[in-house]
XYZ file of C-alpha atoms in Angstrom:
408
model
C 18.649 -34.486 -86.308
C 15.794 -32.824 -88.173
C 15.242 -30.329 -85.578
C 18.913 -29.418 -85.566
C 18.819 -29.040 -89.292
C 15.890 -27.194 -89.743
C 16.699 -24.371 -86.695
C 20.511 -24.112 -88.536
C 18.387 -23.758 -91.976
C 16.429 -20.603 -90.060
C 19.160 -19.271 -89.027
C 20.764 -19.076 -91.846
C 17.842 -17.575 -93.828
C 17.891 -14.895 -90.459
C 21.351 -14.011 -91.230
C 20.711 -13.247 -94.789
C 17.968 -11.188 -94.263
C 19.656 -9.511 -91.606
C 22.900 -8.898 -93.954
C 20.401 -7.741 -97.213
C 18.593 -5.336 -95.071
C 22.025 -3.992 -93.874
C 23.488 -3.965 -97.354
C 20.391 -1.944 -98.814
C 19.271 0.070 -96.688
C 22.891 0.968 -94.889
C 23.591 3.369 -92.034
C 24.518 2.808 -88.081
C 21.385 1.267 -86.987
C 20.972 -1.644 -89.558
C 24.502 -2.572 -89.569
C 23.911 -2.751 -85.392
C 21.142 -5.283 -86.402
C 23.162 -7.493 -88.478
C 26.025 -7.523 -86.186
C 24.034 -8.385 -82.818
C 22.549 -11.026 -85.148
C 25.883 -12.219 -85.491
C 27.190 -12.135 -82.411
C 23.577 -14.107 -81.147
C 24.021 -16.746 -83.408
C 27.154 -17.502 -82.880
C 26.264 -17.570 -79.080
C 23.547 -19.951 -79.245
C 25.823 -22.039 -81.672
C 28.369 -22.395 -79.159
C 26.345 -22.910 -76.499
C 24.429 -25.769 -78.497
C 27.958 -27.113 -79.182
C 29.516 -26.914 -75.678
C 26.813 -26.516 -72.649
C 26.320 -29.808 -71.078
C 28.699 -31.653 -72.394
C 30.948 -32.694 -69.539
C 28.024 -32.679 -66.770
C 29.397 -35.102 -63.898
C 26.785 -35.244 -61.141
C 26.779 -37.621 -57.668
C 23.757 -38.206 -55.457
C 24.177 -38.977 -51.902
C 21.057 -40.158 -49.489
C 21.394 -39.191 -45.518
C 20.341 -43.267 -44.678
C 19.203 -46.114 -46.692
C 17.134 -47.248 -44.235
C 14.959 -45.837 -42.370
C 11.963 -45.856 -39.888
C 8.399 -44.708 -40.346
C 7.606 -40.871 -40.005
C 11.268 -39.996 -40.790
C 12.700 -38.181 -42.921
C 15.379 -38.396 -46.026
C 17.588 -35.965 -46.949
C 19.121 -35.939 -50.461
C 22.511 -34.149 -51.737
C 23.202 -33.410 -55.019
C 26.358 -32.363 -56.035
C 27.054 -31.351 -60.150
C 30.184 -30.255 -61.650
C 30.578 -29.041 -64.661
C 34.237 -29.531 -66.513
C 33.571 -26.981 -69.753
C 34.728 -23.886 -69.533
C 31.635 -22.976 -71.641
C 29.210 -20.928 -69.164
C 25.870 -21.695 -67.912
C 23.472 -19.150 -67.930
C 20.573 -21.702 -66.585
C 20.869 -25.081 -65.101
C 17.182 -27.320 -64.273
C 18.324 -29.899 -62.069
C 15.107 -32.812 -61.120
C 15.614 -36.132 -59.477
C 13.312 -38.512 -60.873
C 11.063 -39.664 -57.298
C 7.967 -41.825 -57.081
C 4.838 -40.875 -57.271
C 4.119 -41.275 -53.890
C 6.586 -39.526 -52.654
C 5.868 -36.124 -54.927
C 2.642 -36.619 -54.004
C 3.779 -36.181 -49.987
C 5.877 -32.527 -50.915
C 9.091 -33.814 -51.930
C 10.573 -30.850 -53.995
C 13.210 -32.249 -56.459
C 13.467 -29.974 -59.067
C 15.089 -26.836 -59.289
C 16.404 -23.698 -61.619
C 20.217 -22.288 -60.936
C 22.015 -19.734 -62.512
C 25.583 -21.011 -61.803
C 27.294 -18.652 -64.469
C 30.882 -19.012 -64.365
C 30.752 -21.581 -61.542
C 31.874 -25.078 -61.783
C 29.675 -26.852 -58.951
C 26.110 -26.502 -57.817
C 25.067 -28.483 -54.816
C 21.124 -29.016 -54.648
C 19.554 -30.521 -51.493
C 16.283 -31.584 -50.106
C 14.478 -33.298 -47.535
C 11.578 -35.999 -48.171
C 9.485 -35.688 -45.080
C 7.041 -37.778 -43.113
C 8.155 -40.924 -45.218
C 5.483 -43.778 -44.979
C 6.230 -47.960 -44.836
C 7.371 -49.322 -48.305
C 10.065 -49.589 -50.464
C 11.374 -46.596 -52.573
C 13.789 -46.544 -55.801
C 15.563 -42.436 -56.336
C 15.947 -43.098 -60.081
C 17.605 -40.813 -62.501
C 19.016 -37.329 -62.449
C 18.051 -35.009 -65.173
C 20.103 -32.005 -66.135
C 18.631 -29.033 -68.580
C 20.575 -26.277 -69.908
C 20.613 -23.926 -72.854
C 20.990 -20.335 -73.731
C 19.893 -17.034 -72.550
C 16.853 -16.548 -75.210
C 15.647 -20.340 -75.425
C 16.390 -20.705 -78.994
C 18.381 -23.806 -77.695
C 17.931 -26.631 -75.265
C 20.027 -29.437 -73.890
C 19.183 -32.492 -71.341
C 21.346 -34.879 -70.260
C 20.640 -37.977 -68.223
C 22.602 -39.381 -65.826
C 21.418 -43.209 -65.133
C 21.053 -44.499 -61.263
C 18.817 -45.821 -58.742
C 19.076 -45.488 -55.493
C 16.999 -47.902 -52.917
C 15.659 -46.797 -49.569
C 13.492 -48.889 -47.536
C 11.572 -47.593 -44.708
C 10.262 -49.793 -41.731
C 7.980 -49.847 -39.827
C 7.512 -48.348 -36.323
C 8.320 -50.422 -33.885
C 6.451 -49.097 -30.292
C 8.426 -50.156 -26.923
C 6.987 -52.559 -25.024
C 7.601 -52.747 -21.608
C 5.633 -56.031 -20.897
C 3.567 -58.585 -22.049
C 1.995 -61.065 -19.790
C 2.312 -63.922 -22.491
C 2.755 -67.174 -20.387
C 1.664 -70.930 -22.466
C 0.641 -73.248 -19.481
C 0.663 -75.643 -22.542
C 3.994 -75.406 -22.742
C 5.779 -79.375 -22.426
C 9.521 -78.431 -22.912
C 9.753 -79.761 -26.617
C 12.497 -76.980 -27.037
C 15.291 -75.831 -25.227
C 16.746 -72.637 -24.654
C 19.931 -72.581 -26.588
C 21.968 -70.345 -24.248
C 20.988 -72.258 -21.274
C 19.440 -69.733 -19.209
C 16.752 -71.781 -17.714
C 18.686 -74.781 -16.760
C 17.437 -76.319 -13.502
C 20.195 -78.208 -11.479
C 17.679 -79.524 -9.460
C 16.529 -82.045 -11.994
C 19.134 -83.993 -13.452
C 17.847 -86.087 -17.028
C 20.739 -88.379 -16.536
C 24.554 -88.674 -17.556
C 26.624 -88.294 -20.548
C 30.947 -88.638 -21.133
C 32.455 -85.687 -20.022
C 33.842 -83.015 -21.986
C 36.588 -80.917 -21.186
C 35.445 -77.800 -20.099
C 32.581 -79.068 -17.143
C 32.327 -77.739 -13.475
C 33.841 -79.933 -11.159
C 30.141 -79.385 -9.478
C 28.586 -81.305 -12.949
C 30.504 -84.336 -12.269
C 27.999 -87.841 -11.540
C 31.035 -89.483 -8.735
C 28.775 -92.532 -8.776
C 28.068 -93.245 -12.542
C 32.060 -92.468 -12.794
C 32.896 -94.907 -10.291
C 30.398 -97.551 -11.857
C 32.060 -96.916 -15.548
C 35.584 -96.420 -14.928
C 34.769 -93.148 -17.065
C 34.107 -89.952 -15.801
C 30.537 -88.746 -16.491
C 29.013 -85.660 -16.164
C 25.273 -84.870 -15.034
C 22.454 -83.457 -17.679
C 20.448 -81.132 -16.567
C 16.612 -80.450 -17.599
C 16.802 -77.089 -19.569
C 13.383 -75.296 -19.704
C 12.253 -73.888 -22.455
C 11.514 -70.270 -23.436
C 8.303 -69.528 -25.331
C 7.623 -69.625 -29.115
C 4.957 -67.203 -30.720
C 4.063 -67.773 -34.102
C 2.132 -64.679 -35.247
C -0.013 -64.390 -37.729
C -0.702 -61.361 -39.844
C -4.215 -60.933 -41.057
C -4.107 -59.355 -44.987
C -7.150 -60.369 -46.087
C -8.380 -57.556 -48.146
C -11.807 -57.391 -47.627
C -11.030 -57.145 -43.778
C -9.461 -53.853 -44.034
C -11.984 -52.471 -46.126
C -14.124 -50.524 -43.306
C -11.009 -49.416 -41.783
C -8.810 -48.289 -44.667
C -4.639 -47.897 -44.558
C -4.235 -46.272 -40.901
C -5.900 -49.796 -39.716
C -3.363 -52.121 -41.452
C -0.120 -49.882 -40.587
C -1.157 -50.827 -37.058
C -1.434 -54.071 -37.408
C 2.132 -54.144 -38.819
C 3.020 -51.971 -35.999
C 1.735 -54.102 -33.624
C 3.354 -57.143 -35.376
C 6.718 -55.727 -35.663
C 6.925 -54.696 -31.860
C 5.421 -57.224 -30.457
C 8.469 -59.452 -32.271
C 11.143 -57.247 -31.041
C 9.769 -57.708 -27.725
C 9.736 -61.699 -28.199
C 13.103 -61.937 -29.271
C 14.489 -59.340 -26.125
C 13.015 -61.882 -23.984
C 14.712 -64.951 -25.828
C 11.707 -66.480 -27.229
C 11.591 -67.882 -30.351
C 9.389 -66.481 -32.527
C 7.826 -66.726 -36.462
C 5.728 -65.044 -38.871
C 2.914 -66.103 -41.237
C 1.746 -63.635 -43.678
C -0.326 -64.554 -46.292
C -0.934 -62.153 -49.360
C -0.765 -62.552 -52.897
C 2.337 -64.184 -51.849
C 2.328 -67.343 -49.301
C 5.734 -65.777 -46.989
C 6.386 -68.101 -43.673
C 9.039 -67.281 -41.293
C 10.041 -70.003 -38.783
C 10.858 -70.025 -35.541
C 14.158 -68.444 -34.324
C 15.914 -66.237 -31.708
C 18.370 -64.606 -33.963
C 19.037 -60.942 -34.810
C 19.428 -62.097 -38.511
C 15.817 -63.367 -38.523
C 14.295 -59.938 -37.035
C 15.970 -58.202 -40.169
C 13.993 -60.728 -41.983
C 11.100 -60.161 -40.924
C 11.208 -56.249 -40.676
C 12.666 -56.480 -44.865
C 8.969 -58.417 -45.337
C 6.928 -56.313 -43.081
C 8.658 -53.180 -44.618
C 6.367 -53.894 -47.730
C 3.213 -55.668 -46.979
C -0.049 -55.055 -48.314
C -3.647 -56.201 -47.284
C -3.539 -58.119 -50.820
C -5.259 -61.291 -49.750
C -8.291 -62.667 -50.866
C -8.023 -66.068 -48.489
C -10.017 -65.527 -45.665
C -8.055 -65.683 -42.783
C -9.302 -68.467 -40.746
C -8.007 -70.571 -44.014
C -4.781 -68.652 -43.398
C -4.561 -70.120 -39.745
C -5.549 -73.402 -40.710
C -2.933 -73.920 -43.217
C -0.676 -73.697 -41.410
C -1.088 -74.726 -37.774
C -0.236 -78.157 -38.487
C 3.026 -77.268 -38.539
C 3.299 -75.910 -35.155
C 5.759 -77.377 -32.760
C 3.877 -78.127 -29.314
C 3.888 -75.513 -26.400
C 4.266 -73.255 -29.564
C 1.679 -69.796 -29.035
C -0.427 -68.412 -31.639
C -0.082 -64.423 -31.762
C -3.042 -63.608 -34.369
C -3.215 -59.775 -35.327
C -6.642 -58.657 -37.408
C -9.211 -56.036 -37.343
C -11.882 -58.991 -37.389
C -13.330 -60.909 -34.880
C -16.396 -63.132 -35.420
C -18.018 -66.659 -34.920
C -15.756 -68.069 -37.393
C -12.594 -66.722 -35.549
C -13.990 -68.012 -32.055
C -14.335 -71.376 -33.471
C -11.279 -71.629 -35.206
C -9.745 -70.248 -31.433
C -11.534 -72.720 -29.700
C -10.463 -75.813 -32.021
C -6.968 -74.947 -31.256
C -7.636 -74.832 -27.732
C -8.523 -78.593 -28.546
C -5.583 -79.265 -29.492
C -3.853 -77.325 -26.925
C -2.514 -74.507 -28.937
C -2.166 -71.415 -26.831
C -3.383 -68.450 -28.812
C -3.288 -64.079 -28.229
C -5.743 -62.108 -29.950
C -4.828 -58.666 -31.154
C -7.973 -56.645 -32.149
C -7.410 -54.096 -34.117
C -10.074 -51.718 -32.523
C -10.049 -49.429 -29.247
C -12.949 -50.181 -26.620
C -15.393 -47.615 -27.909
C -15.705 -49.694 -31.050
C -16.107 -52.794 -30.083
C -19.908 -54.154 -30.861
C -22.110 -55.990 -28.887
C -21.824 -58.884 -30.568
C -18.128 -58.539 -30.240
C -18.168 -58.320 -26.424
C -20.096 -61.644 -26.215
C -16.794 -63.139 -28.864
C -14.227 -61.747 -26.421
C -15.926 -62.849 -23.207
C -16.660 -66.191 -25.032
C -12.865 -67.019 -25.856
C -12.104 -65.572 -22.025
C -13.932 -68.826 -20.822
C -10.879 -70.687 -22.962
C -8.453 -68.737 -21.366
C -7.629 -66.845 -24.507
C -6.815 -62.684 -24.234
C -8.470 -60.527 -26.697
C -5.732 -57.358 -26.944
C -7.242 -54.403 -28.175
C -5.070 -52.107 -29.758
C -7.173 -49.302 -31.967
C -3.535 -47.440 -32.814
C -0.147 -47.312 -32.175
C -0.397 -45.321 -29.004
C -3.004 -47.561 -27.714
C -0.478 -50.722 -28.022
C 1.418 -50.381 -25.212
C -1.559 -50.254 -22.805
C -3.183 -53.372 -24.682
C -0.109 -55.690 -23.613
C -0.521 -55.010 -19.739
C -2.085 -58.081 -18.840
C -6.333 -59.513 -18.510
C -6.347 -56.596 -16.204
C -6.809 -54.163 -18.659
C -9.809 -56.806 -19.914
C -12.055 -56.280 -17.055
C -13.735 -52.945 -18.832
C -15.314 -55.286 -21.615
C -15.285 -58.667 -20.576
């Protein structure tokens, strides 16, 4: 309100100079000054008055979800409902840091003039992991000399979240000879007709071939025959995000691990397994067991915004929780660290008959000396050490203890 005052005060005090200089000194020329005064003032009046006033402005976002290494493309689309011209229009979309900082260009000058709409779109490239809020839209205006300036705000916040990749799998020789048939396959694709648990009342809707003859003939009920159902496997995976583990190898090294994580799950739940997550970070996040499509949106929405944020060392991470495993259950642990403690903890839970896959966040030329005698060590226990130094390098990893026979 000051500022408004004090650039009406100098205009006022231009005006009356302008006018005594005309008055005094007279002739073409100094009238032609006062006049264009005039006629500028009352320009940059109006356009204080009226530019900006009736701004409308609508964002739209090509996908609110995406994957990885895509791409979002914005669309911004402003209308303006005064008749009042504009001779400049700044339009900016408030972005995060991080994504500025990757080249996303979301500010720009138009000279729209006459016209009622302006349309401004761009494209945020190469977009990494995480979770990302488009906040507001910020309009400028004013007139042609910049005596004047107007902003208006328009309040929103658009949420994208971007996934991780997930890297097709074509196999994984994952078999748990530990495996006691605690669970059962809920659509009954492993039912064995050649073992039969024992009878139960029939229900409408049973083969004629399920009917027990002699248990109905015995009762003076008709029974029908239960079959054994075998059971499909369950992998519990564990994400290391131990902080100090990911210190040597920086951010590439934990975006594979997710990587590896979030395909690896994809593939367990094509093949109808059951399978869970335990991350531990500053947060303690535990996804159980289950086969649905429901919990694989779960677990990409946590995975989409992970951190290596823990200061538990991960062995403590395992040992929290495997107590709660169900028997015949597998242990899937991804980390970039494997050491005595590891191999102990690995060979404890081969103790208790816990099944476990080792995902090693390294490729073969890495791997230490001391790290080959680890890997043959928990080979003796039966246990596959995966080694998957990057994304590409996944899919060959899962082929089998084939691919084991370089190192072991």
């Amino acid at each position: 309100m000051l500022k408004r005052a004090s650039t009406f005060g100098l205009w006022l005090v231009i005006l009356a100079s302008a006018y005594s200089y005309a008055k005094f000194q007279g002739g073409y020329a100094s009238w032609f000054l006062f006049f264009a005064t005039v006629v500028i003032a009352l320009y940059v009046f109006l356009t204080s008055r009226f530019a900006g006033r009736r701004l409308a402005s609508e964002r739209h976002v090509s996908a609110t979800k995406l994957t990885a290494g895509g791409e979002l493309e914005v669309d911004l689309d402003v209308r303006s409902h005064s008749r009042w011209p504009l001779v400049w229009l700044a339009i900016e979309d408030q972005l995060p840091q991080r994504l500025l900082v990757w080249g996303a260009e979301s500010k720009r000058i138009f000279f729209p003039g006459f016209e009622k709409r302006v349309r401004m779109r761009y494209t945020i490239p190469n977009l990494q992991r995480g979770k990302y809020v488009l906040q507001d839209t910020v309009l400028r205006t004013g007139d042609l000399f910049g005596f004047c300036r107007k902003q208006v705000v328009h309040r929103r916040a658009d949420e994208v979240t971007v996934y991780p990749k997930v890297v097709p799998i074509r196999s994984w020789h994952t078999v748990n000879p530990f495996n006691a048939g605690m669970s059962f396959s809920q659509n009954r694709m492993a039912e064995d007709t050649t073992n039969v648990l024992g009878v139960r009342d029939y229900v409408p809707g049973d083969r004629l071939s399920r009917i027990h003859w002699r248990a109905t003939s015995r009762t003076g009920a008709i029974k029908s025959k239960e079959f054994e159902l075998h059971v499909t496997n369950e992998l519990m995976f564990f994400l290391n995000r131990n902080k100090a583990d990911y210190a040597a190898g920086g951010a590439s090294v934990f975006e594979t691990a997710v990587t590896a994580t979030a395909s690896l799950i994809r593939y367990g739940l094509e093949k109808k397994y059951a399978v869970g997550l335990v991350s531990y970070g500053w947060e303690r996040m535990v996804l159980p067991l289950s086969r649905s499509q429901e919990h694989f949106v779960r677990i990409m929405d946590h995975l989409a915004l992970v951190q290596p944020d823990s200061a538990l060392p991960f062995k403590e991470t395992v040992l929290q929780e495997v107590n709660y495993l169900p028997r015949g259950c597998t242990t899937v642990m991804v980390s970039p660290v494997l050491n005595a403690e590891m191999v102990s903890l690995i060979s404890f839970l081969d103790y208790r008959k816990i099944k476990t896959e080792f995902f090693l966040l390294k490729n073969v030329a890495m791997i230490s000396a001391e790290e080959r005698q680890w890997i043959g060590k928990l080979a003796l226990f039966g246990v596959h050490v995966h080694l998957a130094g990057s994304e590409q390098e996944l899919q060959e990893a899962v082929r089998g203890p084939v691919a084991h026979a370089a190192y072991n």
